[in-house]
Short mmCIF file of C-alpha atoms in Angstrom, two decimals:
data_model
loop_
_atom_site.label_atom_id
_atom_site.label_comp_id
_atom_site.label_asym_id
_atom_site.label_seq_id
_atom_site.Cartn_x
_atom_site.Cartn_y
_atom_site.Cartn_z
CA MET A 1 -0.57 -13.41 -9.60
CA ARG A 2 -3.87 -14.66 -7.51
CA ASP A 3 -6.78 -13.61 -5.96
CA GLY A 4 -6.44 -12.50 -2.63
CA GLY A 5 -8.59 -10.49 0.79
CA ILE A 6 -6.98 -8.71 3.71
CA GLN A 7 -4.26 -9.95 4.76
CA PRO A 8 -3.60 -9.65 8.75
CA GLY A 9 -0.56 -6.37 9.46
CA LYS A 10 -0.34 -6.30 5.23
CA LEU A 11 -1.45 -4.09 2.64
CA ALA A 12 -2.67 -6.74 -0.04
CA ASP A 13 -4.61 -6.48 -3.00
CA ARG A 14 -7.09 -9.15 -4.70
CA PHE A 15 -4.21 -10.52 -6.57
CA GLY A 16 -1.93 -10.84 -3.84
CA ARG A 17 0.04 -7.98 -4.48
CA VAL A 18 1.82 -6.78 -1.02
CA ALA A 19 1.89 -2.19 -0.68
CA THR A 20 5.71 -2.81 0.75
CA ASP A 21 7.09 0.12 0.12
CA LEU A 22 5.33 3.74 0.94
CA ARG A 23 5.17 6.98 -0.79
CA VAL A 24 4.19 9.63 0.81
CA SER A 25 3.56 13.02 -1.82
CA LEU A 26 4.24 16.13 1.01
CA THR A 27 2.85 19.00 -1.15
CA ASP A 28 1.90 19.71 -5.16
CA ARG A 29 3.43 23.09 -4.73
CA CYS A 30 7.29 23.37 -6.80
CA ASN A 31 9.50 24.66 -8.03
CA LEU A 32 10.55 24.37 -10.96
CA ARG A 33 8.14 24.05 -14.27
CA CYS A 34 9.12 21.31 -15.70
CA THR A 35 7.71 21.35 -19.40
CA TYR A 36 6.14 17.91 -18.99
CA CYS A 37 4.89 18.14 -16.30
CA MET A 38 2.46 21.42 -15.72
CA PRO A 39 2.42 25.25 -17.02
CA GLU A 40 4.26 27.86 -17.00
CA GLU A 41 1.97 30.14 -14.72
CA GLY A 42 2.02 26.22 -12.60
CA LEU A 43 -1.52 25.05 -10.87
CA ALA A 44 -3.68 25.66 -8.35
CA TRP A 45 -2.46 25.11 -5.36
CA LEU A 46 -3.76 22.67 -1.75
CA PRO A 47 -5.14 25.04 0.73
CA LYS A 48 -3.10 24.70 3.41
CA GLU A 49 -5.95 23.58 5.29
CA GLN A 50 -6.54 20.80 2.90
CA GLN A 51 -3.12 19.72 3.43
CA LEU A 52 -1.25 17.31 5.87
CA SER A 53 -0.03 18.30 8.76
CA ASP A 54 3.55 17.71 9.68
CA ASP A 55 1.78 15.55 12.87
CA GLU A 56 -0.77 14.39 10.38
CA VAL A 57 1.96 12.97 7.99
CA SER A 58 4.73 10.95 10.68
CA ARG A 59 0.93 9.38 12.35
CA LEU A 60 0.31 7.95 9.06
CA VAL A 61 3.82 6.95 7.99
CA ARG A 62 3.87 5.35 11.79
CA ILE A 63 0.73 3.51 11.36
CA ALA A 64 2.10 1.96 7.49
CA VAL A 65 5.71 1.37 9.38
CA GLU A 66 4.47 -0.47 12.54
CA ARG A 67 0.19 -2.16 11.27
CA LEU A 68 1.02 -2.14 7.76
CA GLY A 69 4.10 -4.12 7.00
CA VAL A 70 5.56 -0.70 5.00
CA THR A 71 9.04 -1.16 5.18
CA GLU A 72 10.35 1.53 2.43
CA VAL A 73 9.57 4.91 2.54
CA ARG A 74 10.18 7.57 -0.10
CA PHE A 75 8.82 11.78 0.29
CA THR A 76 8.07 13.20 -3.24
CA GLY A 77 6.01 16.02 -4.47
CA GLY A 78 5.97 18.23 -5.68
CA GLU A 79 8.86 19.45 -4.52
CA PRO A 80 9.38 17.86 -1.09
CA LEU A 81 12.60 19.76 -0.37
CA ILE A 82 10.04 23.30 0.39
CA ARG A 83 7.92 21.36 3.22
CA ARG A 84 9.04 23.04 6.62
CA GLY A 85 9.03 21.14 8.73
CA LEU A 86 10.98 17.79 6.45
CA VAL A 87 13.79 16.90 8.71
CA GLU A 88 10.77 16.72 11.07
CA ILE A 89 9.17 14.23 9.35
CA VAL A 90 11.86 12.13 8.70
CA ARG A 91 13.63 12.49 12.07
CA ALA A 92 10.39 11.01 13.21
CA ALA A 93 10.46 8.17 10.82
CA ALA A 94 13.40 6.91 11.10
CA ALA A 95 12.60 6.68 15.32
CA LEU A 96 9.88 3.44 13.87
CA GLU A 97 10.81 0.42 14.96
CA PRO A 98 11.52 -1.93 12.79
CA ARG A 99 13.23 0.93 11.22
CA PRO A 100 12.00 2.20 8.09
CA ARG A 101 14.40 2.75 4.64
CA LEU A 102 13.94 6.68 3.73
CA SER A 103 15.16 8.32 0.37
CA VAL A 104 13.51 11.37 -1.01
CA THR A 105 12.83 12.06 -4.55
CA THR A 106 14.03 15.68 -5.00
CA ASN A 107 13.90 17.66 -7.90
CA GLY A 108 17.67 19.11 -5.71
CA ILE A 109 17.44 22.47 -5.43
CA GLY A 110 18.46 23.32 -1.21
CA LEU A 111 19.56 19.79 -1.30
CA GLU A 112 23.12 21.59 -0.50
CA ARG A 113 21.40 23.64 1.95
CA THR A 114 19.88 20.69 3.69
CA ALA A 115 21.41 17.79 3.13
CA GLU A 116 23.49 16.82 5.89
CA ALA A 117 20.63 17.84 8.01
CA LEU A 118 18.37 15.10 6.32
CA ARG A 119 21.78 13.04 6.77
CA ASP A 120 21.04 13.65 10.84
CA ALA A 121 17.90 13.32 10.46
CA GLY A 122 18.45 9.48 9.51
CA LEU A 123 17.71 9.83 5.38
CA ASP A 124 19.12 6.99 4.13
CA ARG A 125 19.88 8.22 0.28
CA VAL A 126 18.02 10.52 -2.78
CA ASN A 127 16.93 10.71 -6.47
CA VAL A 128 17.27 13.78 -8.01
CA SER A 129 16.05 14.23 -11.25
CA LEU A 130 18.08 16.06 -13.82
CA ASP A 131 16.86 16.05 -17.41
CA THR A 132 19.70 17.68 -19.09
CA LEU A 133 24.35 18.39 -18.25
CA ASP A 134 24.14 22.09 -20.05
CA PRO A 135 22.72 24.87 -18.90
CA VAL A 136 20.21 26.86 -20.72
CA ARG A 137 18.69 23.98 -21.97
CA PHE A 138 18.03 23.24 -18.63
CA GLU A 139 16.03 27.27 -18.31
CA ALA A 140 14.40 26.01 -21.32
CA LEU A 141 13.16 22.77 -19.68
CA THR A 142 12.00 24.02 -16.62
CA ARG A 143 11.97 27.60 -16.83
CA ARG A 144 13.55 28.03 -14.13
CA ASN A 145 17.43 29.21 -14.62
CA ARG A 146 18.29 26.79 -11.54
CA HIS A 147 20.89 24.18 -12.95
CA ALA A 148 24.07 24.73 -10.36
CA ASP A 149 21.27 24.74 -7.75
CA VAL A 150 21.26 20.93 -8.47
CA LEU A 151 24.53 20.10 -10.07
CA ALA A 152 25.45 21.62 -6.72
CA GLY A 153 22.78 19.09 -4.60
CA LEU A 154 23.83 16.81 -5.90
CA SER A 155 27.59 16.90 -5.43
CA ALA A 156 26.30 17.61 -1.40
CA ALA A 157 24.65 14.64 -1.00
CA ALA A 158 27.41 13.07 -1.82
CA ARG A 159 29.65 14.46 0.31
CA ALA A 160 26.86 13.62 3.30
CA GLY A 161 27.02 10.36 2.16
CA LEU A 162 23.29 10.28 0.82
CA THR A 163 24.45 7.09 -1.72
CA PRO A 164 23.34 5.88 -3.91
CA VAL A 165 23.12 9.15 -5.37
CA LYS A 166 20.78 8.53 -8.04
CA ILE A 167 19.26 11.09 -10.92
CA ASN A 168 16.27 10.20 -12.67
CA THR A 169 16.28 11.66 -16.26
CA VAL A 170 13.70 11.53 -19.07
CA LEU A 171 14.17 11.75 -22.47
CA MET A 172 12.23 13.88 -24.21
CA GLN A 173 12.08 14.03 -28.69
CA ASP A 174 13.71 16.27 -30.20
CA VAL A 175 13.82 17.71 -26.68
CA ASN A 176 17.08 15.41 -24.81
CA ASP A 177 17.36 13.06 -26.26
CA ASP A 178 20.76 13.18 -27.56
CA GLU A 179 22.30 13.67 -24.22
CA ALA A 180 21.81 10.20 -23.13
CA PRO A 181 25.65 8.82 -23.38
CA ALA A 182 26.41 12.45 -22.18
CA LEU A 183 24.50 11.81 -19.42
CA LEU A 184 25.37 8.03 -18.72
CA ARG A 185 29.28 9.13 -18.88
CA PHE A 186 28.73 12.45 -16.11
CA ALA A 187 26.77 9.96 -13.70
CA LEU A 188 29.78 7.79 -14.04
CA ASP A 189 32.05 9.64 -13.42
CA HIS A 190 30.78 11.40 -10.29
CA GLY A 191 29.17 7.85 -8.54
CA TYR A 192 25.70 8.57 -9.51
CA GLU A 193 23.11 5.56 -10.68
CA LEU A 194 21.65 6.96 -13.69
CA ARG A 195 17.79 6.29 -13.84
CA PHE A 196 16.60 6.77 -17.77
CA ILE A 197 12.35 6.59 -17.10
CA GLU A 198 9.45 6.56 -20.40
CA GLN A 199 7.22 9.84 -19.75
CA MET A 200 4.33 8.96 -18.61
CA PRO A 201 0.75 10.21 -19.07
CA LEU A 202 1.73 12.28 -15.85
CA ASP A 203 0.74 15.82 -16.47
CA ALA A 204 -1.25 18.55 -15.95
CA GLN A 205 -1.93 19.37 -19.71
CA HIS A 206 -2.31 16.46 -20.58
CA GLN A 207 -0.66 16.40 -23.94
CA TRP A 208 1.22 13.26 -23.50
CA ASP A 209 1.40 11.25 -26.84
CA ARG A 210 2.60 7.61 -27.00
CA HIS A 211 3.75 8.01 -30.78
CA THR A 212 6.50 10.93 -29.95
CA MET A 213 7.97 9.44 -26.33
CA VAL A 214 10.99 8.29 -26.44
CA THR A 215 11.04 4.49 -25.19
CA ALA A 216 13.39 1.63 -23.58
CA GLU A 217 13.90 0.54 -26.77
CA HIS A 218 15.50 3.95 -28.21
CA ILE A 219 17.19 4.64 -24.90
CA LEU A 220 19.16 1.24 -25.42
CA ALA A 221 20.35 1.88 -28.60
CA ALA A 222 21.34 5.52 -28.09
CA LEU A 223 23.87 4.32 -25.47
CA ALA A 224 24.69 0.79 -27.68
CA GLU A 225 28.48 2.83 -27.38
CA PHE A 226 29.05 1.52 -23.08
CA ASP A 227 28.49 -2.66 -25.44
CA LEU A 228 25.62 -2.93 -21.66
CA ARG A 229 25.21 -6.16 -20.73
CA PRO A 230 22.34 -7.51 -17.83
CA ASP A 231 22.37 -7.28 -15.36
CA GLU A 232 22.55 -10.67 -13.65
CA VAL A 233 20.65 -9.81 -11.00
CA SER A 234 17.01 -10.05 -10.11
CA ARG A 235 15.35 -6.31 -10.23
CA GLY A 236 13.13 -7.89 -7.80
CA THR A 237 10.37 -5.46 -7.25
CA ALA A 238 12.22 -2.25 -8.70
CA PRO A 239 11.02 -0.53 -11.60
CA ALA A 240 14.37 -0.13 -12.26
CA GLU A 241 15.88 -3.02 -15.11
CA THR A 242 19.50 -2.87 -15.15
CA TRP A 243 22.72 -3.05 -16.96
CA ILE A 244 26.40 -3.47 -16.51
CA VAL A 245 28.23 -1.01 -17.98
CA PRO A 246 32.09 -1.97 -18.44
CA GLY A 247 35.02 -0.65 -17.72
CA TYR A 248 33.11 1.03 -15.02
CA LYS A 249 33.36 0.51 -11.11
CA ALA A 250 30.65 1.94 -8.59
CA LEU A 251 31.39 3.90 -5.30
CA ASP A 252 31.08 1.07 -3.57
CA GLY A 253 34.01 -0.69 -5.44
CA GLY A 254 30.97 -2.94 -7.41
CA PRO A 255 30.00 -3.13 -11.55
CA ALA A 256 28.77 0.36 -12.70
CA ARG A 257 25.17 0.32 -13.39
CA VAL A 258 22.78 2.54 -15.65
CA GLY A 259 19.24 1.60 -14.79
CA VAL A 260 15.88 2.12 -17.37
CA ILE A 261 12.21 2.54 -15.52
CA ALA A 262 10.30 1.78 -18.50
CA SER A 263 6.45 1.95 -17.12
CA VAL A 264 4.40 2.52 -20.70
CA THR A 265 6.27 0.05 -22.67
CA ARG A 266 7.22 -2.96 -20.15
CA PRO A 267 4.76 -2.40 -17.32
CA PHE A 268 6.00 -4.38 -14.02
CA CYS A 269 2.14 -3.83 -12.63
CA GLY A 270 2.50 -7.80 -11.43
CA ASP A 271 5.34 -7.37 -9.28
CA CYS A 272 4.14 -2.81 -7.97
CA ASP A 273 4.40 -3.22 -3.96
CA ARG A 274 3.75 0.52 -3.77
CA THR A 275 0.91 2.36 -1.89
CA ARG A 276 0.64 6.06 -2.21
CA LEU A 277 -0.07 8.67 0.25
CA THR A 278 -1.01 12.24 -1.44
CA ALA A 279 -0.26 15.41 0.75
CA ASP A 280 -4.23 15.78 0.89
CA GLY A 281 -4.48 12.57 2.82
CA GLN A 282 -5.28 10.04 0.41
CA ILE A 283 -4.46 6.93 -0.65
CA ARG A 284 -3.59 6.03 -4.34
CA ASN A 285 -3.54 2.43 -4.42
CA CYS A 286 -1.72 3.45 -8.16
CA LEU A 287 -0.30 5.41 -10.19
CA PHE A 288 -2.32 5.82 -12.64
CA ALA A 289 -5.34 4.88 -10.49
CA THR A 290 -8.34 6.99 -11.66
CA ASP A 291 -10.40 7.35 -7.86
CA GLU A 292 -8.58 7.77 -4.31
CA SER A 293 -9.27 6.73 -0.62
CA ASP A 294 -9.66 9.21 2.39
CA LEU A 295 -7.66 9.31 4.93
CA ARG A 296 -7.87 12.62 6.47
CA ALA A 297 -11.09 12.54 7.25
CA LEU A 298 -10.37 9.86 9.48
CA LEU A 299 -7.53 11.04 11.05
CA ARG A 300 -9.44 14.40 11.57
CA SER A 301 -12.87 12.32 12.88
CA GLY A 302 -10.48 11.08 15.81
CA ALA A 303 -11.17 7.71 14.17
CA PRO A 304 -7.89 4.72 16.65
CA ASP A 305 -5.11 3.49 14.55
CA GLU A 306 -6.24 -0.04 13.83
CA ALA A 307 -10.07 1.55 11.41
CA ILE A 308 -6.92 4.03 10.29
CA ALA A 309 -5.12 0.39 9.33
CA THR A 310 -8.36 -1.34 7.82
CA SER A 311 -9.45 1.43 5.15
CA TRP A 312 -5.78 1.82 4.39
CA GLN A 313 -5.56 -1.72 3.47
CA ASN A 314 -9.23 -1.55 1.86
CA ALA A 315 -8.15 1.45 -0.17
CA MET A 316 -5.35 -1.53 -1.44
CA LEU A 317 -8.19 -4.34 -2.31
CA PRO A 318 -9.77 -3.35 -5.61
CA LYS A 319 -5.61 -2.64 -7.09
CA ARG A 320 -6.65 -3.29 -10.70
CA PRO A 321 -4.00 -6.18 -12.32
CA GLY A 322 -2.04 -3.46 -14.51
CA HIS A 323 -1.80 0.83 -15.47
CA GLY A 324 -3.59 -0.41 -18.36
CA ILE A 325 -2.04 2.85 -20.49
CA ASP A 326 -1.58 0.73 -23.99
CA ASN A 327 -6.11 0.08 -23.07
CA PRO A 328 -7.60 2.37 -26.49
CA ALA A 329 -10.04 3.56 -23.10
CA PHE A 330 -6.77 4.53 -20.52
CA LEU A 331 -7.87 7.53 -18.86
CA GLN A 332 -4.74 9.47 -17.79
CA PRO A 333 -5.58 10.34 -14.11
CA SER A 334 -7.01 13.65 -13.04
CA ARG A 335 -4.91 14.83 -10.97
CA PRO A 336 -1.11 15.49 -12.44
CA MET A 337 2.46 14.20 -11.01
CA SER A 338 2.97 16.94 -8.77
CA ALA A 339 -0.09 16.06 -6.79
CA ILE A 340 0.25 12.51 -6.36
CA GLY A 341 3.41 12.42 -6.05
CA GLY A 342 6.23 9.73 -8.09
#
């Protein structure tokens, strides 16, 4: 990395990294209560008036794409499928020039109903969270009996052509860490791309424990029976390290792959290209940032696009060189994943 400053038309930080991938949280609400994310009773949700309107979201996405060099937009939550305006937000983003790549990260509930509408609006693909193949275990993990809905959502996404359909899985010690091989076989058999994700310190309860988390090393050891081979294709700025699964083909005819996102034990901060917008209009220059920059106030005060773009650039400049999880002084963000957006 190198020292840098504001670069015209770019979201650069002082280390020379340039953000081209925008993650947009559309809501802090969710229809599951995953044990590693929030308490059973839920959280104090954002009041409606504090959340960005559909038009405000679309305007900020337009500024990011047209003025700041963003080429990829992913809509997240909370659970983005419960945002009533999602289809129209996607449609507005797909109409931009240059057109960004568009994706959604979802728990899959409701995807069976909305997959075709999202495709027709311009969505390119989806990531679906699925931590277990066992309906009973799913209910214990999520506190909801919706396992069949998630599987139906995966199938609907594939039928609609929202491919590659990716599955995000968090393994937890003595909870579901015994399912790694079965989850990979399920993904391979259905043509999905599986990504195992190390559990990160973003839970509302602040109960994350480094000593009990399932690491990338443990995940790969659990998949030893597949004789995985390192992927020779460069990961670029992608968060997942990928491995070839011998004997299996992807839907496009190429080799099947499995990925591991080792945010904690193998951080990729030096290649980070992300900028994050929360549901209430705050810019976060890192998933683990402890401060935010307010764009909502600028929007609602009548600021022109140029001023908003400049404020966004200024928000990215102080981005830290790394998330600092390995530092004993690390402070977990006060807002949980559901509020920040994944």
